[in-house]
PDB file of C-alpha atoms and ligand atoms in Angstrom:
ATOM      1  CA  MET A   1     -22.028 -34.117 -22.485  1.00 67.00           C
ATOM      2  CA  GLU A   2     -20.607 -35.540 -19.259  1.00 73.00           C
ATOM      3  CA  ASN A   3     -18.002 -32.652 -19.098  1.00 87.00           C
ATOM      4  CA  GLN A   4     -20.720 -30.128 -19.318  1.00 91.00           C
ATOM      5  CA  ALA A   5     -22.725 -31.767 -16.472  1.00 93.00           C
ATOM      6  CA  HIS A   6     -19.484 -31.769 -14.338  1.00 94.00           C
ATOM      7  CA  ASN A   7     -18.838 -27.818 -15.123  1.00 95.00           C
ATOM      8  CA  VAL A   8     -22.378 -27.092 -14.244  1.00 96.00           C
ATOM      9  CA  LEU A   9     -22.352 -29.147 -10.882  1.00 97.00           C
ATOM     10  CA  ALA A  10     -18.937 -27.732  -9.870  1.00 97.00           C
ATOM     11  CA  MET A  11     -20.355 -24.132 -10.555  1.00 97.00           C
ATOM     12  CA  VAL A  12     -23.428 -25.091  -8.322  1.00 98.00           C
ATOM     13  CA  HIS A  13     -21.272 -26.677  -5.675  1.00 98.00           C
ATOM     14  CA  LEU A  14     -19.129 -23.493  -5.660  1.00 98.00           C
ATOM     15  CA  ILE A  15     -22.269 -21.237  -5.419  1.00 98.00           C
ATOM     16  CA  MET A  16     -23.571 -23.343  -2.539  1.00 98.00           C
ATOM     17  CA  LEU A  17     -20.159 -23.167  -0.805  1.00 98.00           C
ATOM     18  CA  SER A  18     -19.958 -19.428  -1.163  1.00 98.00           C
ATOM     19  CA  MET A  19     -23.434 -18.947   0.350  1.00 98.00           C
ATOM     20  CA  TRP A  20     -22.662 -21.351   3.122  1.00 98.00           C
ATOM     21  CA  GLY A  21     -19.261 -19.691   3.688  1.00 98.00           C
ATOM     22  CA  GLY A  22     -20.836 -16.238   4.015  1.00 98.00           C
ATOM     23  CA  VAL A  23     -23.515 -17.541   6.429  1.00 98.00           C
ATOM     24  CA  VAL A  24     -20.899 -19.161   8.699  1.00 98.00           C
ATOM     25  CA  ALA A  25     -18.761 -15.855   8.641  1.00 98.00           C
ATOM     26  CA  THR A  26     -21.878 -13.929   9.836  1.00 98.00           C
ATOM     27  CA  GLU A  27     -22.813 -16.541  12.495  1.00 98.00           C
ATOM     28  CA  ALA A  28     -19.135 -16.147  13.770  1.00 98.00           C
ATOM     29  CA  VAL A  29     -19.708 -12.414  14.293  1.00 98.00           C
ATOM     30  CA  ILE A  30     -22.928 -12.771  16.166  1.00 98.00           C
ATOM     31  CA  GLU A  31     -21.606 -15.591  18.356  1.00 98.00           C
ATOM     32  CA  ILE A  32     -18.336 -13.785  19.289  1.00 98.00           C
ATOM     33  CA  TYR A  33     -20.109 -10.487  20.029  1.00 98.00           C
ATOM     34  CA  PRO A  34     -21.784 -11.621  23.163  1.00 98.00           C
ATOM     35  CA  PHE A  35     -18.567 -12.631  24.881  1.00 97.00           C
ATOM     36  CA  ARG A  36     -18.018  -8.724  24.954  1.00 97.00           C
ATOM     37  CA  ARG A  37     -21.692  -7.739  25.646  1.00 98.00           C
ATOM     38  CA  ARG A  38     -23.229 -10.530  27.553  1.00 97.00           C
ATOM     39  CA  GLU A  39     -26.816  -9.162  27.543  1.00 98.00           C
ATOM     40  CA  LEU A  40     -26.886  -9.985  23.880  1.00 98.00           C
ATOM     41  CA  HIS A  41     -26.458 -13.768  24.459  1.00 98.00           C
ATOM     42  CA  ALA A  42     -29.972 -14.771  24.554  1.00 98.00           C
ATOM     43  CA  ALA A  43     -30.664 -12.742  21.278  1.00 98.00           C
ATOM     44  CA  THR A  44     -27.787 -14.529  19.658  1.00 98.00           C
ATOM     45  CA  ILE A  45     -28.914 -17.875  20.641  1.00 98.00           C
ATOM     46  CA  ARG A  46     -32.489 -17.207  19.191  1.00 98.00           C
ATOM     47  CA  PHE A  47     -31.108 -15.709  15.809  1.00 98.00           C
ATOM     48  CA  HIS A  48     -28.533 -18.487  15.405  1.00 98.00           C
ATOM     49  CA  TYR A  49     -31.349 -21.069  16.158  1.00 98.00           C
ATOM     50  CA  TRP A  50     -33.484 -19.718  13.015  1.00 98.00           C
ATOM     51  CA  ILE A  51     -30.566 -19.028  10.874  1.00 98.00           C
ATOM     52  CA  ASP A  52     -29.340 -22.545  11.258  1.00 98.00           C
ATOM     53  CA  LEU A  53     -32.834 -24.178  10.521  1.00 98.00           C
ATOM     54  CA  LEU A  54     -33.924 -21.862   7.689  1.00 98.00           C
ATOM     55  CA  VAL A  55     -30.788 -21.064   5.853  1.00 98.00           C
ATOM     56  CA  GLU A  56     -27.784 -23.047   6.941  1.00 98.00           C
ATOM     57  CA  LEU A  57     -29.068 -26.603   7.106  1.00 98.00           C
ATOM     58  CA  PRO A  58     -30.513 -26.397   3.500  1.00 98.00           C
ATOM     59  CA  LEU A  59     -27.140 -24.810   2.250  1.00 98.00           C
ATOM     60  CA  VAL A  60     -25.060 -27.686   3.822  1.00 98.00           C
ATOM     61  CA  LEU A  61     -27.460 -30.345   2.422  1.00 98.00           C
ATOM     62  CA  ALA A  62     -26.976 -28.754  -1.032  1.00 98.00           C
ATOM     63  CA  VAL A  63     -23.161 -28.850  -0.707  1.00 98.00           C
ATOM     64  CA  ILE A  64     -23.497 -32.653   0.294  1.00 98.00           C
ATOM     65  CA  ALA A  65     -25.715 -33.305  -2.653  1.00 98.00           C
ATOM     66  CA  THR A  66     -23.584 -31.496  -5.278  1.00 98.00           C
ATOM     67  CA  GLY A  67     -20.416 -32.923  -3.660  1.00 98.00           C
ATOM     68  CA  ILE A  68     -21.700 -36.525  -3.926  1.00 98.00           C
ATOM     69  CA  ALA A  69     -23.104 -35.858  -7.673  1.00 97.00           C
ATOM     70  CA  LEU A  70     -19.581 -34.590  -8.632  1.00 97.00           C
ATOM     71  CA  LEU A  71     -17.849 -37.572  -6.975  1.00 97.00           C
ATOM     72  CA  CYS A  72     -20.210 -39.851  -9.123  1.00 96.00           C
ATOM     73  CA  LEU A  73     -19.165 -37.834 -12.283  1.00 95.00           C
ATOM     74  CA  THR A  74     -15.434 -38.112 -11.454  1.00 95.00           C
ATOM     75  CA  ASP A  75     -13.489 -40.700 -13.234  1.00 93.00           C
ATOM     76  CA  PRO A  76     -10.812 -41.800 -12.205  1.00 95.00           C
ATOM     77  CA  VAL A  77     -11.291 -40.953  -8.433  1.00 97.00           C
ATOM     78  CA  THR A  78      -7.878 -40.492  -7.267  1.00 97.00           C
ATOM     79  CA  PRO A  79      -6.527 -40.870  -3.718  1.00 98.00           C
ATOM     80  CA  LEU A  80      -6.324 -36.879  -3.630  1.00 98.00           C
ATOM     81  CA  HIS A  81      -9.872 -36.832  -4.527  1.00 98.00           C
ATOM     82  CA  LEU A  82     -10.599 -38.929  -1.506  1.00 98.00           C
ATOM     83  CA  VAL A  83      -8.487 -36.617   0.605  1.00 98.00           C
ATOM     84  CA  LYS A  84     -10.477 -33.754  -0.499  1.00 98.00           C
ATOM     85  CA  VAL A  85     -13.815 -35.483   0.170  1.00 98.00           C
ATOM     86  CA  GLY A  86     -12.428 -36.363   3.567  1.00 98.00           C
ATOM     87  CA  PHE A  87     -11.528 -32.737   4.393  1.00 98.00           C
ATOM     88  CA  GLY A  88     -15.080 -31.559   3.070  1.00 98.00           C
ATOM     89  CA  GLY A  89     -16.861 -34.338   4.721  1.00 98.00           C
ATOM     90  CA  VAL A  90     -15.189 -33.762   8.172  1.00 98.00           C
ATOM     91  CA  ALA A  91     -16.134 -29.909   7.689  1.00 98.00           C
ATOM     92  CA  VAL A  92     -19.748 -30.720   6.898  1.00 98.00           C
ATOM     93  CA  ALA A  93     -20.002 -33.249   9.785  1.00 98.00           C
ATOM     94  CA  ILE A  94     -18.656 -30.728  12.232  1.00 98.00           C
ATOM     95  CA  ASN A  95     -20.978 -28.185  10.976  1.00 98.00           C
ATOM     96  CA  LEU A  96     -24.048 -30.682  11.164  1.00 98.00           C
ATOM     97  CA  PHE A  97     -22.930 -31.381  14.943  1.00 98.00           C
ATOM     98  CA  CYS A  98     -22.674 -27.559  15.459  1.00 98.00           C
ATOM     99  CA  ILE A  99     -26.405 -27.206  14.116  1.00 98.00           C
ATOM    100  CA  VAL A 100     -27.430 -29.877  16.751  1.00 98.00           C
ATOM    101  CA  VAL A 101     -25.664 -27.919  19.505  1.00 98.00           C
ATOM    102  CA  VAL A 102     -27.355 -24.526  18.383  1.00 99.00           C
ATOM    103  CA  VAL A 103     -30.736 -26.075  18.162  1.00 98.00           C
ATOM    104  CA  LYS A 104     -30.564 -27.928  21.557  1.00 98.00           C
ATOM    105  CA  ARG A 105     -29.024 -24.599  23.011  1.00 98.00           C
ATOM    106  CA  GLY A 106     -32.078 -22.770  21.622  1.00 98.00           C
ATOM    107  CA  ARG A 107     -34.469 -25.055  23.122  1.00 98.00           C
ATOM    108  CA  ARG A 108     -32.848 -25.221  26.547  1.00 98.00           C
ATOM    109  CA  LEU A 109     -32.803 -21.204  26.541  1.00 98.00           C
ATOM    110  CA  GLU A 110     -36.748 -21.313  25.979  1.00 98.00           C
ATOM    111  CA  ARG A 111     -36.996 -23.840  28.818  1.00 98.00           C
ATOM    112  CA  GLY A 112     -35.110 -21.496  31.292  1.00 96.00           C
ATOM    113  CA  ALA A 113     -31.907 -23.429  31.421  1.00 95.00           C
ATOM    114  CA  ASP A 114     -29.138 -22.094  33.671  1.00 96.00           C
ATOM    115  CA  ASP A 115     -26.758 -19.534  32.271  1.00 96.00           C
ATOM    116  CA  GLY A 116     -23.611 -21.610  32.772  1.00 97.00           C
ATOM    117  CA  SER A 117     -24.802 -24.399  30.458  1.00 97.00           C
ATOM    118  CA  LEU A 118     -25.783 -21.947  27.779  1.00 98.00           C
ATOM    119  CA  TRP A 119     -22.502 -20.336  27.707  1.00 98.00           C
ATOM    120  CA  ARG A 120     -20.657 -23.841  27.598  1.00 98.00           C
ATOM    121  CA  SER A 121     -22.777 -24.727  24.528  1.00 98.00           C
ATOM    122  CA  SER A 122     -21.672 -21.132  23.038  1.00 98.00           C
ATOM    123  CA  ARG A 123     -18.099 -21.979  23.511  1.00 98.00           C
ATOM    124  CA  THR A 124     -18.655 -25.395  21.860  1.00 98.00           C
ATOM    125  CA  VAL A 125     -20.057 -23.542  18.823  1.00 98.00           C
ATOM    126  CA  LEU A 126     -17.023 -21.431  18.563  1.00 98.00           C
ATOM    127  CA  ALA A 127     -14.794 -24.583  18.820  1.00 98.00           C
ATOM    128  CA  CYS A 128     -16.807 -25.978  15.723  1.00 98.00           C
ATOM    129  CA  PHE A 129     -16.020 -22.832  13.978  1.00 98.00           C
ATOM    130  CA  ALA A 130     -12.475 -23.095  14.386  1.00 98.00           C
ATOM    131  CA  ILE A 131     -11.964 -26.874  13.629  1.00 98.00           C
ATOM    132  CA  GLY A 132     -14.363 -26.793  10.727  1.00 98.00           C
ATOM    133  CA  LEU A 133     -12.712 -23.763   9.004  1.00 98.00           C
ATOM    134  CA  LEU A 134      -9.341 -25.653   9.022  1.00 98.00           C
ATOM    135  CA  CYS A 135     -10.943 -28.678   7.397  1.00 98.00           C
ATOM    136  CA  ALA A 136     -12.882 -26.431   4.932  1.00 98.00           C
ATOM    137  CA  GLY A 137      -9.649 -24.787   4.141  1.00 98.00           C
ATOM    138  CA  GLY A 138      -8.025 -28.197   3.168  1.00 98.00           C
ATOM    139  CA  ALA A 139     -11.070 -28.992   1.028  1.00 98.00           C
ATOM    140  CA  ALA A 140     -11.067 -25.648  -0.668  1.00 98.00           C
ATOM    141  CA  THR A 141      -7.316 -25.901  -1.470  1.00 98.00           C
ATOM    142  CA  LEU A 142      -7.480 -29.265  -2.873  1.00 98.00           C
ATOM    143  CA  GLY A 143     -10.734 -28.295  -4.653  1.00 98.00           C
ATOM    144  CA  PHE A 144      -9.344 -25.153  -6.524  1.00 97.00           C
ATOM    145  CA  ARG A 145      -6.431 -27.315  -7.467  1.00 97.00           C
ATOM    146  CA  PHE A 146      -8.878 -29.892  -9.141  1.00 96.00           C
ATOM    147  CA  ALA A 147     -10.771 -26.901 -10.726  1.00 95.00           C
ATOM    148  CA  LEU A 148      -7.398 -25.538 -12.426  1.00 95.00           C
ATOM    149  CA  GLU A 149      -6.656 -29.041 -13.736  1.00 92.00           C
ATOM    150  CA  ARG A 150     -10.197 -29.204 -15.219  1.00 88.00           C
ATOM    151  CA  LEU A 151     -10.042 -25.722 -16.816  1.00 88.00           C
ATOM    152  CA  GLY A 152      -6.653 -26.553 -18.253  1.00 82.00           C
TER     153      GLY A 152
HETATM  154  C1  LIG B 201     -16.129 -27.565   3.319  1.00 53.55           C
HETATM  155  C2  LIG B 201     -16.521 -28.283   2.288  1.00 53.55           C
HETATM  156  C3  LIG B 201     -16.166 -28.403   1.008  1.00 53.55           C
HETATM  157  C4  LIG B 201     -15.398 -27.351   0.230  1.00 53.55           C
HETATM  158  C5  LIG B 201     -14.744 -26.111   0.712  1.00 53.55           C
HETATM  159  C6  LIG B 201     -15.381 -27.713  -1.087  1.00 53.55           C
HETATM  160  C7  LIG B 201     -14.725 -27.137  -2.304  1.00 53.55           C
HETATM  161  C8  LIG B 201     -14.609 -27.558  -3.429  1.00 53.55           C
HETATM  162  C9  LIG B 201     -14.129 -26.718  -4.563  1.00 53.55           C
HETATM  163  C10 LIG B 201     -13.372 -25.386  -4.587  1.00 53.55           C
HETATM  164  C11 LIG B 201     -14.183 -27.522  -5.712  1.00 53.55           C
HETATM  165  C12 LIG B 201     -13.845 -27.107  -7.214  1.00 53.55           C
HETATM  166  C13 LIG B 201     -15.048 -26.757  -7.766  1.00 53.55           C
HETATM  167  C14 LIG B 201     -14.584 -26.678  -9.314  1.00 53.55           C
HETATM  168  O1  LIG B 201     -14.234 -27.575 -10.088  1.00 53.55           O
HETATM  169  O2  LIG B 201     -14.985 -25.475  -9.971  1.00 53.55           O
HETATM  170  C15 LIG B 201     -14.804 -28.839  -5.327  1.00 53.55           C
HETATM  171  C16 LIG B 201     -15.063 -29.826  -6.248  1.00 53.55           C
HETATM  172  C17 LIG B 201     -15.406 -31.132  -5.678  1.00 53.55           C
HETATM  173  N1  LIG B 201     -15.855 -31.436  -4.365  1.00 53.55           N
HETATM  174 FE1  LIG B 201     -15.863 -30.105  -2.860  1.00 53.55          FE
HETATM  175  N2  LIG B 201     -16.020 -29.025  -1.291  1.00 53.55           N
HETATM  176  C18 LIG B 201     -16.529 -29.282   0.021  1.00 53.55           C
HETATM  177  C19 LIG B 201     -17.298 -30.330   0.288  1.00 53.55           C
HETATM  178  C20 LIG B 201     -17.495 -31.531  -0.433  1.00 53.55           C
HETATM  179  C21 LIG B 201     -18.075 -32.649   0.065  1.00 53.55           C
HETATM  180  C22 LIG B 201     -18.769 -33.001   1.279  1.00 53.55           C
HETATM  181  C23 LIG B 201     -18.008 -33.586  -1.131  1.00 53.55           C
HETATM  182  C24 LIG B 201     -18.474 -35.057  -1.359  1.00 53.55           C
HETATM  183  C25 LIG B 201     -19.335 -35.564  -0.702  1.00 53.55           C
HETATM  184  C26 LIG B 201     -17.225 -32.987  -2.158  1.00 53.55           C
HETATM  185  C27 LIG B 201     -16.717 -33.456  -3.416  1.00 53.55           C
HETATM  186  C28 LIG B 201     -16.228 -32.867  -4.420  1.00 53.55           C
HETATM  187  C29 LIG B 201     -15.965 -33.409  -5.659  1.00 53.55           C
HETATM  188  C30 LIG B 201     -15.970 -34.820  -6.061  1.00 53.55           C
HETATM  189  C31 LIG B 201     -15.371 -32.331  -6.663  1.00 53.55           C
HETATM  190  C32 LIG B 201     -14.878 -32.277  -8.036  1.00 53.55           C
HETATM  191  C33 LIG B 201     -13.458 -32.728  -8.146  1.00 53.55           C
HETATM  192  C34 LIG B 201     -12.971 -32.585  -9.693  1.00 53.55           C
HETATM  193  O3  LIG B 201     -13.436 -31.852 -10.288  1.00 53.55           O
HETATM  194  O4  LIG B 201     -12.165 -33.471  -9.857  1.00 53.55           O
HETATM  195  N3  LIG B 201     -16.935 -31.655  -1.771  1.00 53.55           N
HETATM  196  N4  LIG B 201     -15.040 -28.739  -3.924  1.00 53.55           N
END
C-alpha cells in the first residue's frame, strides 16, 4: 500500500516538474527576446508577471508539496536523498526569489520606474534561470537514479 502511494506521488511529482519545466523554458524565451528587440521589454514584463502568479507559483508549490510527501514516505532517507532534496530545494528557492523579482519588476513598471532599473531586474531574472537550471539538473539526475532503483 505504502509502495503504491509512493509510486502515485512520484508520478504526480514528475508531472508537476514537467509542467514547471515547460513553463520555465517558455519564460526563458520571452525574457531573452527583448534583449534583441528592446521595444518588447514592457510586454515581457507584463506577460511574465501574470504567468508567474497564475501558472508558475501554483506549480512550484505543487512540486514542494509532492517532494515533501515523498520524503515522508521514503524510508530510509539516505545522505544521497538529502543531497537530492538540497539540489531541488535550492532550485525551488531560486525560483521563488525569481518570482518575487518578477512581481516587483511588474509593479515598478506600472508605477513608471526608470528603464535602467527594469533592465537590471531582467538580468537578475536571467541569472536565476541559469543557476536554477544547474541545481534542477542535479536534482533531476539523482531523482531519476532513485526512480530506476525503485522500478528495479
Ligand atoms: C528542481 C526540483 C526538483 C527536481 C528536478 C526533482 C526531480 C525528481 C525526480 C526525477 C524524482 C524521481 C521520481 C520517480 O521516482 O519517478 C524525484 C523524486 C523525489 N523527490 Fe524530487 N525533484 C525536485 C524537487 C524536490 C523537492 C523540493 C523535494 C523535497 C522537498 C523533493 C523530494 C523528492 C523525494 C523525497 C523523491 C523520492 C526519492 C525516492 O523515490 O527514493 N524533490 N524528484
